[in-house]
Amino acid sequence: MKRFTHRLLARVAQRRVQTPSTEPITDAATLNRLGDHHLRTHAEDDALAFYLRAADTWARDGFYAKSIAVYRKVLRLRPDHSQARERLTWTYVASGLPIDIPR
């Protein structure tokens, strides 16, 4: 079931890239998959933008662990990304988890 879900999300994400729509994408899982797609096609700046939107959406909805994982993914790609570092800090504070930010 999990593999099917990932394939379905990949197809939705790819379709969104091929046929842009006027409505904004608000689904965090789709945003994350779009970031993965852009990263595979070597469009790192676009990937980071999608990752940040996904992490912000998950944080806003209270899914702190998912949000933290995506912010950490951004910091692995760009360790000096100050916006991701700041948002990661605030997400840790909101979640009540001990702060563990990569240097």
PDB file of C-alpha atoms in Angstrom:
ATOM      1  CA  MET A   1       0.000   0.000   0.000  1.00  0.00           C
ATOM      2  CA  LYS A   2       2.825   2.387   0.874  1.00  0.00           C
ATOM      3  CA  ARG A   3       4.545   1.848  -2.484  1.00  0.00           C
ATOM      4  CA  PHE A   4       1.256   2.483  -4.307  1.00  0.00           C
ATOM      5  CA  THR A   5       0.763   5.735  -2.372  1.00  0.00           C
ATOM      6  CA  HIS A   6       4.262   6.940  -3.273  1.00  0.00           C
ATOM      7  CA  ARG A   7       3.690   6.150  -6.952  1.00  0.00           C
ATOM      8  CA  LEU A   8       0.365   7.960  -6.896  1.00  0.00           C
ATOM      9  CA  LEU A   9       1.894  11.024  -5.236  1.00  0.00           C
ATOM     10  CA  ALA A  10       4.739  10.999  -7.757  1.00  0.00           C
ATOM     11  CA  ARG A  11       2.248  10.944 -10.623  1.00  0.00           C
ATOM     12  CA  VAL A  12       0.233  13.785  -9.107  1.00  0.00           C
ATOM     13  CA  ALA A  13       3.386  15.813  -8.520  1.00  0.00           C
ATOM     14  CA  GLN A  14       4.632  15.198 -12.050  1.00  0.00           C
ATOM     15  CA  ARG A  15       1.263  16.143 -13.510  1.00  0.00           C
ATOM     16  CA  ARG A  16       1.336  19.382 -11.495  1.00  0.00           C
ATOM     17  CA  VAL A  17       4.740  20.225 -12.934  1.00  0.00           C
ATOM     18  CA  GLN A  18       3.654  19.475 -16.499  1.00  0.00           C
ATOM     19  CA  THR A  19       0.300  21.273 -16.339  1.00  0.00           C
ATOM     20  CA  PRO A  20       0.539  24.329 -14.114  1.00  0.00           C
ATOM     21  CA  SER A  21      -2.679  25.412 -12.520  1.00  0.00           C
ATOM     22  CA  THR A  22      -3.840  28.749 -11.166  1.00  0.00           C
ATOM     23  CA  GLU A  23      -4.758  27.231  -7.811  1.00  0.00           C
ATOM     24  CA  PRO A  24      -1.929  26.995  -5.269  1.00  0.00           C
ATOM     25  CA  ILE A  25      -0.770  23.588  -4.097  1.00  0.00           C
ATOM     26  CA  THR A  26      -1.529  23.240  -0.402  1.00  0.00           C
ATOM     27  CA  ASP A  27      -0.956  19.522   0.191  1.00  0.00           C
ATOM     28  CA  ALA A  28       2.344  19.133   2.072  1.00  0.00           C
ATOM     29  CA  ALA A  29       3.010  15.613   0.784  1.00  0.00           C
ATOM     30  CA  THR A  30       2.638  16.819  -2.813  1.00  0.00           C
ATOM     31  CA  LEU A  31       4.907  19.792  -2.126  1.00  0.00           C
ATOM     32  CA  ASN A  32       7.522  17.462  -0.669  1.00  0.00           C
ATOM     33  CA  ARG A  33       7.327  15.147  -3.702  1.00  0.00           C
ATOM     34  CA  LEU A  34       7.643  18.144  -6.019  1.00  0.00           C
ATOM     35  CA  GLY A  35      10.773  19.123  -4.105  1.00  0.00           C
ATOM     36  CA  ASP A  36      12.142  15.610  -4.596  1.00  0.00           C
ATOM     37  CA  HIS A  37      11.353  15.803  -8.304  1.00  0.00           C
ATOM     38  CA  HIS A  38      13.136  19.145  -8.701  1.00  0.00           C
ATOM     39  CA  LEU A  39      16.110  17.874  -6.747  1.00  0.00           C
ATOM     40  CA  ARG A  40      16.412  14.869  -9.086  1.00  0.00           C
ATOM     41  CA  THR A  41      16.323  17.219 -12.081  1.00  0.00           C
ATOM     42  CA  HIS A  42      19.085  19.350 -10.536  1.00  0.00           C
ATOM     43  CA  ALA A  43      16.854  22.384  -9.876  1.00  0.00           C
ATOM     44  CA  GLU A  44      18.019  22.805  -6.286  1.00  0.00           C
ATOM     45  CA  ASP A  45      16.594  26.300  -5.716  1.00  0.00           C
ATOM     46  CA  ASP A  46      13.125  25.182  -6.810  1.00  0.00           C
ATOM     47  CA  ALA A  47      13.426  22.058  -4.660  1.00  0.00           C
ATOM     48  CA  LEU A  48      14.288  24.137  -1.605  1.00  0.00           C
ATOM     49  CA  ALA A  49      11.270  26.382  -2.185  1.00  0.00           C
ATOM     50  CA  PHE A  50       8.934  23.374  -2.339  1.00  0.00           C
ATOM     51  CA  TYR A  51      10.558  21.793   0.727  1.00  0.00           C
ATOM     52  CA  LEU A  52      10.115  24.990   2.750  1.00  0.00           C
ATOM     53  CA  ARG A  53       6.450  25.249   1.742  1.00  0.00           C
ATOM     54  CA  ALA A  54       5.882  21.608   2.712  1.00  0.00           C
ATOM     55  CA  ALA A  55       7.604  22.029   6.070  1.00  0.00           C
ATOM     56  CA  ASP A  56       5.675  25.231   6.799  1.00  0.00           C
ATOM     57  CA  THR A  57       2.400  23.507   5.956  1.00  0.00           C
ATOM     58  CA  TRP A  58       3.143  20.535   8.207  1.00  0.00           C
ATOM     59  CA  ALA A  59       4.251  22.814  11.054  1.00  0.00           C
ATOM     60  CA  ARG A  60       1.099  24.922  10.716  1.00  0.00           C
ATOM     61  CA  ASP A  61      -1.043  21.766  10.798  1.00  0.00           C
ATOM     62  CA  GLY A  62       0.750  20.433  13.890  1.00  0.00           C
ATOM     63  CA  PHE A  63       2.761  17.651  12.215  1.00  0.00           C
ATOM     64  CA  TYR A  64       5.991  18.764  13.849  1.00  0.00           C
ATOM     65  CA  ALA A  65       8.022  15.600  13.267  1.00  0.00           C
ATOM     66  CA  LYS A  66       7.402  15.727   9.509  1.00  0.00           C
ATOM     67  CA  SER A  67       8.149  19.433   9.448  1.00  0.00           C
ATOM     68  CA  ILE A  68      11.405  18.941  11.361  1.00  0.00           C
ATOM     69  CA  ALA A  69      12.474  16.183   8.963  1.00  0.00           C
ATOM     70  CA  VAL A  70      11.949  18.414   5.926  1.00  0.00           C
ATOM     71  CA  TYR A  71      13.720  21.407   7.499  1.00  0.00           C
ATOM     72  CA  ARG A  72      16.656  19.106   8.265  1.00  0.00           C
ATOM     73  CA  LYS A  73      16.592  17.955   4.616  1.00  0.00           C
ATOM     74  CA  VAL A  74      16.905  21.595   3.544  1.00  0.00           C
ATOM     75  CA  LEU A  75      19.831  22.091   5.919  1.00  0.00           C
ATOM     76  CA  ARG A  76      21.577  19.000   4.500  1.00  0.00           C
ATOM     77  CA  LEU A  77      21.351  20.587   1.055  1.00  0.00           C
ATOM     78  CA  ARG A  78      22.248  24.111   2.211  1.00  0.00           C
ATOM     79  CA  PRO A  79      23.769  24.189   5.712  1.00  0.00           C
ATOM     80  CA  ASP A  80      23.858  27.996   5.680  1.00  0.00           C
ATOM     81  CA  HIS A  81      20.123  28.436   4.931  1.00  0.00           C
ATOM     82  CA  SER A  82      19.217  30.830   7.761  1.00  0.00           C
ATOM     83  CA  GLN A  83      15.465  30.792   7.115  1.00  0.00           C
ATOM     84  CA  ALA A  84      15.281  26.999   7.423  1.00  0.00           C
ATOM     85  CA  ARG A  85      17.462  27.083  10.549  1.00  0.00           C
ATOM     86  CA  GLU A  86      15.214  29.691  12.199  1.00  0.00           C
ATOM     87  CA  ARG A  87      11.999  27.871  11.291  1.00  0.00           C
ATOM     88  CA  LEU A  88      13.480  24.589  12.505  1.00  0.00           C
ATOM     89  CA  THR A  89      14.251  26.193  15.854  1.00  0.00           C
ATOM     90  CA  TRP A  90      10.710  27.506  16.223  1.00  0.00           C
ATOM     91  CA  THR A  91       9.261  24.146  15.201  1.00  0.00           C
ATOM     92  CA  TYR A  92      11.299  22.418  17.899  1.00  0.00           C
ATOM     93  CA  VAL A  93      10.050  24.969  20.438  1.00  0.00           C
ATOM     94  CA  ALA A  94       6.416  24.509  19.340  1.00  0.00           C
ATOM     95  CA  SER A  95       6.708  20.716  19.445  1.00  0.00           C
ATOM     96  CA  GLY A  96       8.271  20.577  22.900  1.00  0.00           C
ATOM     97  CA  LEU A  97      11.043  18.302  21.632  1.00  0.00           C
ATOM     98  CA  PRO A  98      14.636  18.924  22.694  1.00  0.00           C
ATOM     99  CA  ILE A  99      16.348  21.171  20.189  1.00  0.00           C
ATOM    100  CA  ASP A 100      18.767  19.253  17.950  1.00  0.00           C
ATOM    101  CA  ILE A 101      19.853  21.417  15.053  1.00  0.00           C
ATOM    102  CA  PRO A 102      22.761  20.363  12.817  1.00  0.00           C
ATOM    103  CA  ARG A 103      25.699  22.751  12.816  1.00  0.00           C
TER     104      ARG A 103
END
